[in-house]
Coordinates of C-alpha atoms in Angstrom, one line a residue:
M26 CA 24.6 23.2 -57.8
S27 CA 24.7 20.4 -60.4
Q28 CA 26.2 18.0 -57.9
I29 CA 23.3 18.7 -55.4
K30 CA 20.8 18.0 -58.1
A31 CA 22.5 14.8 -59.0
Y32 CA 22.6 13.7 -55.4
I33 CA 18.9 14.4 -55.0
F34 CA 18.2 12.5 -58.2
L35 CA 20.1 9.4 -56.9
I36 CA 18.2 9.6 -53.6
C37 CA 14.9 9.6 -55.5
I38 CA 16.0 6.6 -57.5
F39 CA 17.1 4.7 -54.4
T40 CA 13.9 5.4 -52.6
S41 CA 11.8 4.2 -55.6
L42 CA 13.9 1.0 -55.7
L43 CA 13.2 0.4 -52.0
S44 CA 9.5 0.7 -52.5
A45 CA 9.4 -1.2 -55.9
Q46 CA 8.7 -4.5 -54.2
T47 CA 5.7 -6.3 -55.5
F48 CA 3.4 -9.3 -55.1
E49 CA 3.2 -11.7 -58.0
V50 CA 0.1 -13.7 -58.8
H51 CA 1.2 -17.3 -58.8
S52 CA -2.2 -18.8 -59.6
I53 CA -5.9 -17.9 -59.5
T54 CA -9.0 -20.0 -59.4
G55 CA -12.2 -18.1 -59.8
N56 CA -12.5 -14.3 -60.0
A57 CA -10.6 -11.5 -58.3
K58 CA -10.0 -7.9 -58.9
V59 CA -7.7 -5.1 -57.7
Q60 CA -8.0 -1.4 -57.2
R61 CA -4.8 0.6 -57.6
P62 CA -4.1 3.6 -55.3
D63 CA -4.0 6.0 -58.2
K64 CA -7.2 4.7 -59.9
R65 CA -10.9 4.4 -59.1
E66 CA -11.6 1.5 -61.5
W67 CA -11.3 -2.1 -60.5
E68 CA -9.0 -4.3 -62.7
K69 CA -9.4 -8.0 -63.2
I70 CA -6.5 -10.1 -61.8
S71 CA -5.0 -12.9 -63.9
S72 CA -2.1 -15.3 -63.4
G73 CA 1.3 -13.5 -63.7
S74 CA -0.1 -10.1 -62.7
K75 CA 1.9 -7.8 -60.4
L76 CA 0.3 -6.3 -57.3
S77 CA 2.0 -3.3 -55.6
D78 CA 2.0 -1.4 -52.4
N79 CA -1.4 0.0 -51.4
D80 CA -3.3 -2.2 -53.8
L81 CA -6.7 -3.3 -52.6
V82 CA -7.6 -6.9 -53.6
E83 CA -11.0 -8.6 -53.5
T84 CA -12.0 -12.2 -54.2
F85 CA -15.4 -13.6 -55.0
F86 CA -17.3 -16.8 -54.5
Q87 CA -15.3 -20.1 -54.9
T88 CA -12.1 -18.1 -55.6
R89 CA -8.5 -19.0 -54.5
L90 CA -5.8 -16.4 -55.2
I91 CA -2.1 -17.3 -54.5
L92 CA 0.4 -14.5 -54.2
T93 CA 4.2 -14.8 -53.8
F94 CA 6.7 -12.2 -52.6
G95 CA 10.3 -12.1 -51.5
N96 CA 12.1 -15.3 -50.7
N97 CA 9.4 -18.0 -51.3
N98 CA 6.9 -16.1 -49.0
Q99 CA 3.3 -16.7 -49.8
V100 CA -0.2 -15.3 -49.3
I101 CA -3.4 -17.2 -50.2
L102 CA -6.8 -15.4 -50.3
G103 CA -9.9 -17.5 -49.8
S104 CA -13.4 -16.8 -51.2
N105 CA -15.2 -13.5 -50.5
S106 CA -12.1 -11.8 -49.0
R107 CA -10.9 -8.2 -49.2
V108 CA -7.2 -7.4 -48.3
L109 CA -5.1 -4.2 -48.5
L110 CA -1.5 -5.0 -49.5
N111 CA 1.5 -3.1 -48.2
I112 CA 5.1 -4.1 -49.0
S113 CA 8.4 -2.3 -48.6
T114 CA 12.0 -2.9 -47.6
T115 CA 13.4 -1.7 -44.3
S116 CA 16.8 -0.4 -45.5
Q117 CA 19.5 -0.9 -48.1
Q118 CA 21.8 -2.8 -45.6
D119 CA 19.5 -5.7 -44.6
S120 CA 16.9 -5.5 -47.4
V121 CA 14.4 -7.2 -45.2
L122 CA 10.8 -7.0 -46.5
K123 CA 8.2 -5.4 -44.4
V124 CA 4.7 -6.7 -45.3
N125 CA 1.4 -5.5 -43.9
L126 CA -1.8 -7.3 -44.8
T127 CA -5.1 -5.6 -43.7
L128 CA -7.9 -8.1 -43.8
F129 CA -11.3 -6.4 -43.9
G130 CA -13.2 -9.6 -44.2
G131 CA -12.9 -13.2 -45.3
A132 CA -9.9 -15.4 -44.9
I133 CA -6.2 -15.4 -45.8
Y134 CA -3.3 -17.9 -45.3
T135 CA 0.1 -16.3 -44.8
K136 CA 3.4 -18.2 -45.0
T137 CA 6.6 -16.3 -44.2
V138 CA 9.7 -18.3 -44.8
S139 CA 12.6 -15.8 -44.5
G140 CA 13.8 -12.3 -45.1
C141 CA 10.4 -10.7 -44.2
H142 CA 8.5 -9.4 -41.2
T143 CA 4.8 -9.9 -41.7
V144 CA 2.0 -8.2 -39.8
I145 CA -1.6 -9.1 -40.3
Y146 CA -4.3 -6.6 -39.3
T147 CA -8.0 -7.2 -38.8
A148 CA -10.7 -4.8 -37.3
N149 CA -9.7 -5.8 -33.8
A150 CA -6.5 -7.9 -33.9
V151 CA -2.9 -8.0 -34.9
C152 CA -0.7 -11.0 -35.8
E153 CA 3.0 -10.7 -36.3
M154 CA 5.7 -13.2 -37.4
D155 CA 9.2 -13.4 -38.9
S156 CA 8.9 -17.1 -39.8
G157 CA 5.7 -18.9 -39.6
S158 CA 2.4 -20.0 -41.2
V159 CA -1.0 -18.8 -40.0
S160 CA -4.5 -18.6 -41.3
T161 CA -6.6 -15.5 -40.4
V162 CA -10.4 -15.3 -40.5
A163 CA -12.2 -12.0 -40.0
D164 CA -16.0 -11.9 -39.4
I165 CA -17.4 -8.6 -40.6
K166 CA -20.7 -8.9 -38.7
T167 CA -19.4 -9.9 -35.2
G168 CA -16.0 -8.3 -35.4
E169 CA -14.4 -11.6 -34.3
S170 CA -11.0 -12.6 -35.6
G171 CA -9.7 -16.2 -35.6
F172 CA -6.1 -17.5 -36.1
H173 CA -4.9 -21.1 -36.8
S174 CA -1.1 -21.6 -36.6
L175 CA 0.4 -24.4 -38.8
G176 CA 4.1 -23.5 -38.5
G177 CA 6.7 -21.4 -36.8
L178 CA 5.9 -18.9 -34.1
V179 CA 3.3 -16.2 -34.4
Y180 CA 2.3 -13.5 -31.9
V181 CA -1.4 -12.5 -31.6
R182 CA -2.9 -9.6 -29.6
N183 CA -5.9 -7.3 -29.6
I184 CA -5.2 -4.2 -31.7
A185 CA -6.0 -1.9 -28.7
H186 CA -3.9 -3.9 -26.2
Q187 CA -0.1 -4.4 -25.7
K188 CA -0.5 -7.8 -24.1
G189 CA -0.9 -10.8 -26.4
L190 CA 0.1 -14.5 -26.7
E191 CA 2.4 -16.7 -28.7
L192 CA 0.6 -19.2 -30.9
H193 CA 2.5 -22.4 -31.6
P194 CA 1.9 -24.9 -34.5
G195 CA -1.3 -26.8 -34.2
M196 CA -3.0 -24.2 -32.0
T197 CA -5.9 -21.8 -32.6
T198 CA -7.2 -18.7 -30.8
M199 CA -9.8 -16.0 -31.4
V200 CA -9.9 -12.3 -30.5
L201 CA -13.1 -10.5 -29.6
P202 CA -13.6 -6.8 -29.7
S203 CA -12.0 -5.1 -26.7
K204 CA -10.9 -8.6 -25.4
E205 CA -7.5 -10.2 -25.1
P206 CA -6.9 -13.4 -27.2
A207 CA -8.7 -16.4 -25.9
V208 CA -6.9 -19.4 -24.4
P209 CA -5.3 -21.3 -27.3
L210 CA -6.9 -24.6 -28.1
F211 CA -5.8 -27.5 -30.3
I212 CA -6.9 -27.5 -34.0
T213 CA -9.7 -30.1 -34.5
H214 CA -10.8 -32.1 -37.5
R215 CA -13.4 -29.5 -38.2
H216 CA -10.9 -26.8 -38.3
T217 CA -8.8 -28.9 -40.7
A218 CA -11.9 -29.3 -43.0
L219 CA -12.5 -25.6 -43.0
L220 CA -8.9 -24.8 -43.8
K221 CA -8.9 -27.3 -46.7
S222 CA -12.1 -25.8 -48.1
L223 CA -10.5 -22.3 -48.0
F224 CA -7.0 -23.0 -49.1
G225 CA -6.9 -26.4 -50.8
D226 CA -6.8 -30.0 -49.5
E227 CA -3.3 -30.9 -50.7
F228 CA -1.8 -27.6 -49.6
I229 CA -3.2 -27.9 -46.0
E230 CA -2.3 -31.6 -45.8
N231 CA 1.3 -30.9 -46.8
E232 CA 1.6 -28.0 -44.3
M233 CA 0.3 -30.1 -41.4
E234 CA 2.4 -33.1 -42.3
A235 CA 5.5 -31.0 -42.5
M236 CA 4.9 -29.8 -38.9
K237 CA 3.6 -33.2 -37.7
I238 CA 0.3 -31.6 -36.6
E239 CA -2.4 -34.1 -35.7
P240 CA -5.9 -32.6 -35.4
T241 CA -7.9 -33.5 -32.2
E242 CA -11.4 -34.7 -31.9
D243 CA -14.4 -32.3 -32.1
Y244 CA -16.6 -31.5 -29.2
G245 CA -20.0 -29.9 -28.9
T246 CA -22.7 -28.9 -31.4
G247 CA -24.0 -25.6 -32.6
S248 CA -24.5 -23.3 -35.5
H249 CA -21.0 -22.0 -35.6
L250 CA -17.6 -23.6 -36.1
T251 CA -15.5 -22.9 -33.0
P252 CA -12.2 -24.3 -31.6
S253 CA -14.3 -26.9 -29.7
Q254 CA -17.3 -27.3 -31.9
T255 CA -18.7 -29.1 -34.9
L256 CA -19.8 -27.8 -38.2
P257 CA -23.6 -27.9 -38.6
P258 CA -25.0 -30.3 -41.2
E259 CA -26.9 -27.5 -43.0
S260 CA -23.6 -25.9 -44.0
N261 CA -23.2 -28.5 -46.7
K262 CA -26.2 -27.1 -48.6
P263 CA -25.3 -25.1 -51.7
S264 CA -27.3 -22.1 -50.5
D265 CA -25.1 -21.8 -47.4
Q266 CA -21.8 -21.9 -49.3
E267 CA -22.0 -18.6 -51.1
M268 CA -21.0 -16.4 -48.1
P269 CA -18.4 -17.2 -45.5
K270 CA -19.7 -18.6 -42.2
N271 CA -19.3 -17.0 -38.8
Q272 CA -16.4 -19.0 -37.6
F273 CA -16.4 -18.3 -33.9
S274 CA -18.9 -17.9 -31.0
L275 CA -18.3 -16.2 -27.7
D276 CA -20.5 -18.3 -25.5
R277 CA -19.3 -21.7 -26.9
I278 CA -15.6 -21.5 -26.3
Y279 CA -14.5 -23.8 -23.5
G280 CA -11.2 -22.0 -23.1
I281 CA -12.9 -18.7 -22.2
I282 CA -15.4 -20.4 -19.8
L283 CA -12.6 -22.2 -18.0
E284 CA -10.4 -19.1 -17.8
S285 CA -13.3 -17.1 -16.4
Q286 CA -14.1 -19.8 -13.8
K287 CA -10.5 -19.9 -12.8
S288 CA -10.2 -16.2 -12.2
E289 CA -13.6 -15.6 -10.6
T290 CA -14.4 -18.7 -8.5
R291 CA -14.2 -18.2 -4.7
F292 CA -13.9 -21.2 -2.3
Y293 CA -15.7 -20.6 0.9
T294 CA -18.5 -21.9 3.2
P295 CA -21.3 -19.7 4.5
L296 CA -20.9 -18.2 7.9
Q297 CA -23.1 -20.2 10.4
R298 CA -24.8 -18.7 13.4
P299 CA -22.8 -20.0 16.4
V300 CA -24.4 -22.1 19.1
Y301 CA -24.0 -20.4 22.5
A302 CA -23.6 -22.0 25.8
A303 CA -25.3 -19.1 27.6
S304 CA -26.8 -15.7 26.8
N305 CA -24.9 -12.4 27.2
K306 CA -21.6 -14.1 26.7
L307 CA -18.5 -13.4 24.6
I308 CA -17.8 -16.7 22.7
L309 CA -14.6 -17.6 21.0
S310 CA -14.7 -20.7 18.8
A311 CA -12.1 -22.3 16.5
G312 CA -12.1 -25.0 13.9
T313 CA -10.1 -26.5 11.1
D314 CA -11.2 -26.8 7.4
I315 CA -9.8 -27.4 4.0
G316 CA -9.5 -24.7 1.3
F317 CA -8.9 -25.0 -2.4
Y318 CA -6.9 -22.6 -4.6
D319 CA -5.6 -23.0 -8.1
G320 CA -6.6 -26.6 -8.2
K321 CA -4.7 -27.5 -5.0
R322 CA -5.9 -28.3 -1.4
Y323 CA -4.6 -26.4 1.6
P324 CA -5.4 -26.7 5.4
A325 CA -7.3 -23.8 6.9
L326 CA -7.8 -22.5 10.5
T327 CA -11.0 -20.6 11.4
I328 CA -11.4 -18.4 14.5
Q329 CA -14.8 -16.9 15.3
P330 CA -15.2 -14.4 18.1
S331 CA -18.9 -13.7 18.7
L332 CA -21.0 -11.5 21.0
N333 CA -24.5 -12.6 21.9
L334 CA -26.9 -10.0 23.3
P335 CA -30.7 -10.1 23.8
V336 CA -31.2 -7.5 21.1
F337 CA -28.6 -8.6 18.5
S338 CA -25.8 -11.0 17.8
L339 CA -22.4 -10.0 16.4
G340 CA -19.8 -12.3 15.0
L341 CA -16.5 -12.2 13.1
R342 CA -14.8 -15.0 11.2
L343 CA -11.0 -15.0 10.7
R344 CA -9.6 -17.6 8.4
F345 CA -5.9 -18.5 8.1

């Protein structure tokens, strides 16, 4: 009986060791707080603090919180962000960390170097990686989620869908509610400026230089920063900086528009009423034409059998 109790005791100790993984606060600028799973009160976060599994972290205006975990892995929380932290090890044999980050709103930058499988959740999207760097922005009002990849390989999908896409360094995409990820676009200078304001100029420059990422030119104007759009001048006003901006806009993404046109456009010419040589005749006419499909040109043959009666005319067009 005593052996059984000792065995159970060892199992409990082993289980607790597996779940004892923590996040360490490397540095903090501004104000942030944490709510522990067993407490209702919020605690102030300071440099050197330990954050554990199921801790809820919140940052405030002009705050940057840097957390480290495992083997040089890192999470950076931008201003006005709220994240639920989950961390554990998969097994005793491989000791690989399993980290889940649930972003309720705001922005985080996640860098997974090794020995960890990281999953980032938003209200409508999932991002997974074993080795990579990605920023995630979640807009509470619109439910849109945006991702910018600065290293490695990350996989992005809608949380309700199985199908997703791979996001390579220097690319950005967005996920709308009930939609698959948008066509990836190159990161622009405006995206770079946004990332620097959230996570630090020197840090973003080093990350992009390490992966040899060159931002592209910006296109378009509007009130929101999108993968093909500029930042409005009024965003530089102090009154606009307190809350995070809506980073994405559905009707201003060139990738979505082009993808929609590609899938929905039909190439055809209207059916013309045939010219008959005589009344009450069965006419068979043929002609050649050119059709377009998937950006390529193909020859086409058209056959039009027609019946012309005093009361009505009936025709059929067959195209090959």
